[in-house]
Short mmCIF file of C-alpha atoms in Angstrom, two decimals:
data_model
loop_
_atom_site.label_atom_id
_atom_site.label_comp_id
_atom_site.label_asym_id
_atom_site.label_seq_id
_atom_site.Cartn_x
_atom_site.Cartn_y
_atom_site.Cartn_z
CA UNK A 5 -4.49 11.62 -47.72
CA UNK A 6 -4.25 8.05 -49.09
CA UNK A 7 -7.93 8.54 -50.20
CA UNK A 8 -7.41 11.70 -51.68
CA UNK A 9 -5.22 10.26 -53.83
CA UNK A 10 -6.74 7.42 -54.97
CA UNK A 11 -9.50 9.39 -56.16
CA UNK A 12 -6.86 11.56 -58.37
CA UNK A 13 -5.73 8.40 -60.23
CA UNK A 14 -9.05 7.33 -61.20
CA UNK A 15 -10.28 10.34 -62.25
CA UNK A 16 -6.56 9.92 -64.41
CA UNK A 17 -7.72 6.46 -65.37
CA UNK A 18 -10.88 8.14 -66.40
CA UNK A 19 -9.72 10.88 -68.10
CA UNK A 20 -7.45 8.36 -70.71
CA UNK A 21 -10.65 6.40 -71.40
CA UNK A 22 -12.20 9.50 -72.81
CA UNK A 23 -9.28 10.70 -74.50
CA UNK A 24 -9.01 7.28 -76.57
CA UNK A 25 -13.19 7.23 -76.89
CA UNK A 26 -12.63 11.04 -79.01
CA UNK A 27 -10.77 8.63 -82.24
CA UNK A 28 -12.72 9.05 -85.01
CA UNK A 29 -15.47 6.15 -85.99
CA UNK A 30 -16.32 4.55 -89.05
CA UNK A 31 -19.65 3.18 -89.52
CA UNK A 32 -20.62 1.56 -92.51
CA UNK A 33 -24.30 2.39 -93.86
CA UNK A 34 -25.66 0.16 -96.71
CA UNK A 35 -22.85 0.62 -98.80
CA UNK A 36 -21.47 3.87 -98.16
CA UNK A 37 -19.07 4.45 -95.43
CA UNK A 38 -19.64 7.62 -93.14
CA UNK A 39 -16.97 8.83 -90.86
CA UNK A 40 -18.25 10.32 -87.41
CA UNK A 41 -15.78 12.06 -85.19
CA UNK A 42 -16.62 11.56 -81.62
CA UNK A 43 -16.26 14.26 -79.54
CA UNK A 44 -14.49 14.29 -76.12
CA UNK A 45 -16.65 14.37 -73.16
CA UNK A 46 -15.34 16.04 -70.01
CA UNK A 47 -16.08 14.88 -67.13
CA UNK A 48 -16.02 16.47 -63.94
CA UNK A 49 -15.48 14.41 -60.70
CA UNK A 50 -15.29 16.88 -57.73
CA UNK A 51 -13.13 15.03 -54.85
CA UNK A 52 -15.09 15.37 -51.33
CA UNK A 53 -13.26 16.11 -48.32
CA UNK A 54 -11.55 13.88 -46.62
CA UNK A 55 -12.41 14.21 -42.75
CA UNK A 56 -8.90 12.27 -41.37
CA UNK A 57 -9.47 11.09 -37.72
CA UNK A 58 -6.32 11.34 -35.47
CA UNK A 59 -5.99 8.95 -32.30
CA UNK A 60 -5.01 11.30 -30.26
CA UNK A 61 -1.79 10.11 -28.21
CA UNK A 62 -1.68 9.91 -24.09
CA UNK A 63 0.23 12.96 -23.04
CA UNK A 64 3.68 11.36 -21.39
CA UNK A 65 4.23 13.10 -17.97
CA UNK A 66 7.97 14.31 -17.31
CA UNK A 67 10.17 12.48 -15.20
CA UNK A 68 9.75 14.68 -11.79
CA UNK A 69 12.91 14.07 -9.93
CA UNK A 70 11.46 15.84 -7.08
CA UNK A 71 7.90 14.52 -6.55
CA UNK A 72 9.54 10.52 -7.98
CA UNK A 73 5.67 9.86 -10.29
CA UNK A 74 6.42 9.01 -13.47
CA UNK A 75 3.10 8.20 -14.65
CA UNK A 76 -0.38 10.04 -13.81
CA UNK A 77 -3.28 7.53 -13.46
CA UNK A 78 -6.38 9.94 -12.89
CA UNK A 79 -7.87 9.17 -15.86
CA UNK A 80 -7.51 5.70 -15.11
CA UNK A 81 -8.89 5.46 -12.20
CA UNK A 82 -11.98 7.23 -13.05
CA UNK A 83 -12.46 5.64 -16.39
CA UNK A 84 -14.09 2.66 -17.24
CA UNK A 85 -13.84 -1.17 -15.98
CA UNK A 86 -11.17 -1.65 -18.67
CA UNK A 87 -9.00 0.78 -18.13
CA UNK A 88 -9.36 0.58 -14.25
CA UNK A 89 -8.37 -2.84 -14.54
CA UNK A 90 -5.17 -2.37 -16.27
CA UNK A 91 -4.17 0.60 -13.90
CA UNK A 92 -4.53 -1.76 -11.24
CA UNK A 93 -2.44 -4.34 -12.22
CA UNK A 94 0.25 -1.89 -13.98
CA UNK A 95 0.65 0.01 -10.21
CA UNK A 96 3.32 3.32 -10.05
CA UNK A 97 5.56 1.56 -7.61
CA UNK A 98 6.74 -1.26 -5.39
CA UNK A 99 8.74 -0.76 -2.52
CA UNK A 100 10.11 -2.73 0.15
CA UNK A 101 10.13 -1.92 3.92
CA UNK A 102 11.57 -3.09 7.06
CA UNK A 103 10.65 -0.92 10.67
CA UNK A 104 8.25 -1.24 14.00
CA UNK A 105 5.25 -2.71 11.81
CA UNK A 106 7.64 -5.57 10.88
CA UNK A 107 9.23 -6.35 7.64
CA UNK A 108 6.98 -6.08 4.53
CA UNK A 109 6.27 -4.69 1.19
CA UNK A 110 3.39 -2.31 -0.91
CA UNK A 111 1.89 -1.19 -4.22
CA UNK A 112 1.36 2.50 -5.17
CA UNK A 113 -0.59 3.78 -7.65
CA UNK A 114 -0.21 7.18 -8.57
CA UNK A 115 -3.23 9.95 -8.88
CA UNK A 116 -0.63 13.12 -9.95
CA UNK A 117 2.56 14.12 -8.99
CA UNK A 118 1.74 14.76 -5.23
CA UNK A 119 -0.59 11.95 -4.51
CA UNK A 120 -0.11 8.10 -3.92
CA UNK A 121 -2.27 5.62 -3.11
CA UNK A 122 -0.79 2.98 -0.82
CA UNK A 123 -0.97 -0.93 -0.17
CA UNK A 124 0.44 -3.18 1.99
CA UNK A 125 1.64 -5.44 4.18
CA UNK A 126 4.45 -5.40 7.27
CA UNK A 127 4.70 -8.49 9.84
CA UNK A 128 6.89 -10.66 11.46
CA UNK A 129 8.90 -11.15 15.07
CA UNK A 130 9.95 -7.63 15.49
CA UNK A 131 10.08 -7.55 19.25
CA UNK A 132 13.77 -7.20 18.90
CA UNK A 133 13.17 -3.91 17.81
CA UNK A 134 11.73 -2.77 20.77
CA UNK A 135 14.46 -4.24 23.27
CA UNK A 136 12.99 -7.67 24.02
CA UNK A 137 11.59 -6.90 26.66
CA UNK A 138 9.05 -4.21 28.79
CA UNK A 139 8.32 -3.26 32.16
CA UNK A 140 4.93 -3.50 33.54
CA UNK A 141 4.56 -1.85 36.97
CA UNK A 142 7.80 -3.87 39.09
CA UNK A 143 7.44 -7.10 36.69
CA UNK A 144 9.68 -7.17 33.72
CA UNK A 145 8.35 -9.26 30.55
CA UNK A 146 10.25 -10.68 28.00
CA UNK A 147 8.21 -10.72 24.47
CA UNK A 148 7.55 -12.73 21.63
CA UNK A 149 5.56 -11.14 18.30
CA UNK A 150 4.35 -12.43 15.36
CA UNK A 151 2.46 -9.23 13.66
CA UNK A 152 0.62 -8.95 10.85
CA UNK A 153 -0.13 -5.36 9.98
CA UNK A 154 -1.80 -5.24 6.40
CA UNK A 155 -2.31 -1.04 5.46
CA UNK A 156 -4.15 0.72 3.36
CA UNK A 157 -3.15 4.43 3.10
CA UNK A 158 -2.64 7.61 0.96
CA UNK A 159 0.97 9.19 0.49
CA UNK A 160 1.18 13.25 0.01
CA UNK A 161 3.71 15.15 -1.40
CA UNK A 162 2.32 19.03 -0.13
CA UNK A 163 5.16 21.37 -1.44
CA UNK A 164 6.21 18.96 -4.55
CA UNK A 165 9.92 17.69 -2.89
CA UNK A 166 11.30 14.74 -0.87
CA UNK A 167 9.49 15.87 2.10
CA UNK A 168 5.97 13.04 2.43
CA UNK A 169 2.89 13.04 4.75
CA UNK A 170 0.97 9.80 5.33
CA UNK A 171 -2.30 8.76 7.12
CA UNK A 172 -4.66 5.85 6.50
CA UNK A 173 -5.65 2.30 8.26
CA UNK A 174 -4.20 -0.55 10.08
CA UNK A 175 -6.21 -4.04 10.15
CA UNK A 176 -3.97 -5.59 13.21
CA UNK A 177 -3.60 -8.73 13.70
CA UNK A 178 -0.72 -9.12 16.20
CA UNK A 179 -0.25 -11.87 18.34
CA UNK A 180 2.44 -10.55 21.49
CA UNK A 181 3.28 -13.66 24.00
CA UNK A 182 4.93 -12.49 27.54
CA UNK A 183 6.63 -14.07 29.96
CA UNK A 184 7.06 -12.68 33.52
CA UNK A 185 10.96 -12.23 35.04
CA UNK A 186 11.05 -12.93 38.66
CA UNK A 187 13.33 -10.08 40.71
CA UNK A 188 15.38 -12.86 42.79
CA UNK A 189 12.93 -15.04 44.36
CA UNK A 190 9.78 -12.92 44.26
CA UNK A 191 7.27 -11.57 41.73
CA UNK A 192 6.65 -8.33 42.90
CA UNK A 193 2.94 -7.44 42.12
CA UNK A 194 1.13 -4.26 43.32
CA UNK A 195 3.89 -3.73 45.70
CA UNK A 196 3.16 -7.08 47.21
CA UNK A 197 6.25 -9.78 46.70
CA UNK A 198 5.20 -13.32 45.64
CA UNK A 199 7.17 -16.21 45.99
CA UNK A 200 8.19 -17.11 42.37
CA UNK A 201 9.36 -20.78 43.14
CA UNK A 202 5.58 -21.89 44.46
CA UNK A 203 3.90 -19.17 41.62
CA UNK A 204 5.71 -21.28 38.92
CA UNK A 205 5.87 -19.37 35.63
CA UNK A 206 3.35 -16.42 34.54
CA UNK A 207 3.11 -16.47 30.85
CA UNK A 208 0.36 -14.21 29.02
CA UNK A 209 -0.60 -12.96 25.85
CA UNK A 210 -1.79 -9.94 24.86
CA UNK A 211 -3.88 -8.24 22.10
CA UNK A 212 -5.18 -4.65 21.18
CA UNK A 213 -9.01 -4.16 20.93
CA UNK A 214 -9.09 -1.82 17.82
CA UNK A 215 -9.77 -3.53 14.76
CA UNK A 216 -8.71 -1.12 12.15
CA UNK A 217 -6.37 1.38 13.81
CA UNK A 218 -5.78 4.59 11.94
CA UNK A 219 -2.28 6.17 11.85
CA UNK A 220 -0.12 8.89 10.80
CA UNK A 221 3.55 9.60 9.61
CA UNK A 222 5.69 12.23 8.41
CA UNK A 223 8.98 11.27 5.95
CA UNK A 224 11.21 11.40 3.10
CA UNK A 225 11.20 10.14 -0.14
CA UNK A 226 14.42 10.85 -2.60
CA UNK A 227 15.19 9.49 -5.42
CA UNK A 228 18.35 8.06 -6.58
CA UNK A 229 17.64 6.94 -10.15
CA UNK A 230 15.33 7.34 -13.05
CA UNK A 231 13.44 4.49 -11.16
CA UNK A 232 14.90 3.76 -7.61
CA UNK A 233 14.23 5.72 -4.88
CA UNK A 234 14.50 5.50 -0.75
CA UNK A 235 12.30 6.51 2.11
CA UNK A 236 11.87 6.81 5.81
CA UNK A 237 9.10 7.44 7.72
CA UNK A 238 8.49 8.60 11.45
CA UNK A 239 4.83 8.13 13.01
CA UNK A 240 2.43 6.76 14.79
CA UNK A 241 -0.71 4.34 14.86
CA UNK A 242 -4.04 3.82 17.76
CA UNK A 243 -3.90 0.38 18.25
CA UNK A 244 -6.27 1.04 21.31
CA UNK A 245 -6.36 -0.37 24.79
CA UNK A 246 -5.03 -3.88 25.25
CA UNK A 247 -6.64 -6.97 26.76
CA UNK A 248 -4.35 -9.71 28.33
CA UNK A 249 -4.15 -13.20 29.55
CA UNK A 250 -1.65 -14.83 31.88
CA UNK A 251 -1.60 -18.34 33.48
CA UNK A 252 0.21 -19.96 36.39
CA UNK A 253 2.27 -23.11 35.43
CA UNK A 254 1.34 -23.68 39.32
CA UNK A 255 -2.66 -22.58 39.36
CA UNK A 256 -3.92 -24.41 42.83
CA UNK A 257 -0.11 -24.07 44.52
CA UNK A 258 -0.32 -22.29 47.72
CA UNK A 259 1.58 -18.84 47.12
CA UNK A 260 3.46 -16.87 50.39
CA UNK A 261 3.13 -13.25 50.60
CA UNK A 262 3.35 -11.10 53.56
CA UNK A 263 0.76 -8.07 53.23
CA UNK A 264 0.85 -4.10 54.46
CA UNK A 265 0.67 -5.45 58.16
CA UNK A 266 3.39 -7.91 57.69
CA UNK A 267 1.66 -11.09 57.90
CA UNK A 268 1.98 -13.89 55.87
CA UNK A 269 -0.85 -14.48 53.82
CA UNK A 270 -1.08 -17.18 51.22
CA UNK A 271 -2.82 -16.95 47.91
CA UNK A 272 -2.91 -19.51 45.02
CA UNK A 273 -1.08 -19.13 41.40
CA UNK A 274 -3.76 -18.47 39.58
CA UNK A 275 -4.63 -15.46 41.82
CA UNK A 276 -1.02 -14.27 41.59
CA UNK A 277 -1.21 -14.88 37.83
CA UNK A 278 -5.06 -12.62 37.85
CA UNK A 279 -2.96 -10.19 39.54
CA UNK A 280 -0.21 -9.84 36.63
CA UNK A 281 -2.80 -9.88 34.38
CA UNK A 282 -4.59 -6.88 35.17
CA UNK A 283 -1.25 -5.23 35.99
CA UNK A 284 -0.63 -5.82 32.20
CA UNK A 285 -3.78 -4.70 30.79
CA UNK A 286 -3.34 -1.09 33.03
CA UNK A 287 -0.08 -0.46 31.36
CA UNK A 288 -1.82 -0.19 27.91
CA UNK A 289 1.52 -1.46 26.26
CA UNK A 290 2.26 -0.23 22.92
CA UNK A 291 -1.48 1.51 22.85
CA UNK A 292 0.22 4.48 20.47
CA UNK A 293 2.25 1.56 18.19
CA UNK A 294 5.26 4.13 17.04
CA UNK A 295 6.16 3.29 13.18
CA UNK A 296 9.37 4.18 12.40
CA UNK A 297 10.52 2.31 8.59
CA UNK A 298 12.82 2.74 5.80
CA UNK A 299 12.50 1.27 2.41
CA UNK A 300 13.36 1.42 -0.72
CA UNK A 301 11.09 1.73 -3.91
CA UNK A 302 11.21 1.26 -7.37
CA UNK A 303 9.07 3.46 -10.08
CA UNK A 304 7.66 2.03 -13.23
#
């Protein structure tokens, strides 16, 4: 429009100068003086079209109290570097989580209403949350955990309300000390009862072969706000079988046992503390790590 315009008022400013070129003219000729009348000239300017180019604007998606995605990022994701980079950085949501993974934190981004990429990281002591303690066989262990459970996963929304479904991958990296309760004055190992004063202490560590352990969970996600919402989540994850290690504070001590005849037999720590060890590694603890979390999130 602004050009369109400026090509009326010139062809104005145009117009005038040939209006005040049609006065008459006097030119003088030897010595007589001859009036000429100039004539108007018309002049035609014909005004091309315009073609106006309109940016068009990103369409803003609804506030879905249901489904909690504010903003839609498909396009982002599958545009170019540019634009993937700023969807990257400019993520859906942050939340915060506490549960059986530890205590921890992720990034969503969103693809639609229904569909969240995920994350994260959980870690920390969090044997407390499973009691403190476990039973392997007749030993009971008290434990000590430091995890560190980073996660990459994909969160579903399948009928469009609070109701979620989740699956994607663990990297684990836990590290789960143990240390061995006598029962009086005896460790009682494959039915057979050790003396626990000559053993000395059995302390072990243990550690799940998988490397990347996939998992599943099923939860809900309301939300309370324009921007705040809450979650919990119910599931599970393969952290595979488990591969221990326990010592004797005692190794070369002669140990006392009586066997199935009723002798008395001795045996040295370190045996007893072999014994413990592959007592731990049959019981397979925590080989199905159950993830059980709550959270709370906040939506950009």
């Amino acid at each position: 429009m602004r050009i369109i315009k400026l090509t009326a008022i010139s062809a104005a400013v145009l117009a005038s100068t040939a209006a005040l070129a049609a006065e008459p003219v006097i030119v003088v000729d030897g010595n007589d003086a001859v009036v000429y009348e100039a004539e108007p000239v018309a002049v035609a300017y014909e005004a091309e079209p315009v073609a106006v180019a309109y940016e068009a604007e990103p369409v803003a998606y609804a506030y879905n109290a249901d489904a909690g995605i504010v903003r839609n990022t498909t396009g982002a994701v599958v545009g170019g570097t540019k634009t993937f980079f700023q969807t990257a950085i400019n993520p859906a949501s942050v939340s915060a989580e506490v549960g059986t993974l530890g205590y921890g934190a992720n990034i969503g981004w969103s693809l639609n209403e229904k569909t969240e990429l995920q994350a994260g990281w959980a870690g920390g002591d969090v044997a407390d949350l499973f009691g403190g303690d476990f039973d392997a066989n007749d030993v009971n262990y008290d434990v000590d955990a430091d995890f560190s459970n980073p996660y990459l996963g994909v969160q579903l929304r399948p009928t469009g309300n609070w109701f979620t479904m989740g699956a994607g991958i663990i990297v684990p990296d836990n590290d789960i000390d143990v240390t061995a309760n006598a029962e009086g004055s005896f460790f009682k190992l494959d039915g057979i009862q050790y003396n626990a004063a000559q053993t000395g202490a059995l302390q072990g560590t243990m550690e799940h072969r998988n490397k990347l352990a996939p998992y599943g969970t099923i939860g809900f996600r309301p939300n309370i706000g324009n921007n705040w919402g809450v979650f919990g989540e119910i599931g599970a994850a393969y952290m595979g079988s488990t591969d221990a290690t326990v010592t004797s504070s005692n190794p070369n001590a002669d140990v006392n046992y009586t066997d199935a005849n009723g002798d008395t037999q001795t045996i040295k720590g370190s045996e007893v503390a072999k014994i413990a060890e592959r007592e731990l590694e049959d019981k397979d603890w925590l080989e199905w790590m159950p993830i059980v979390k709550l959270g709370a999130t906040y939506r950009f």
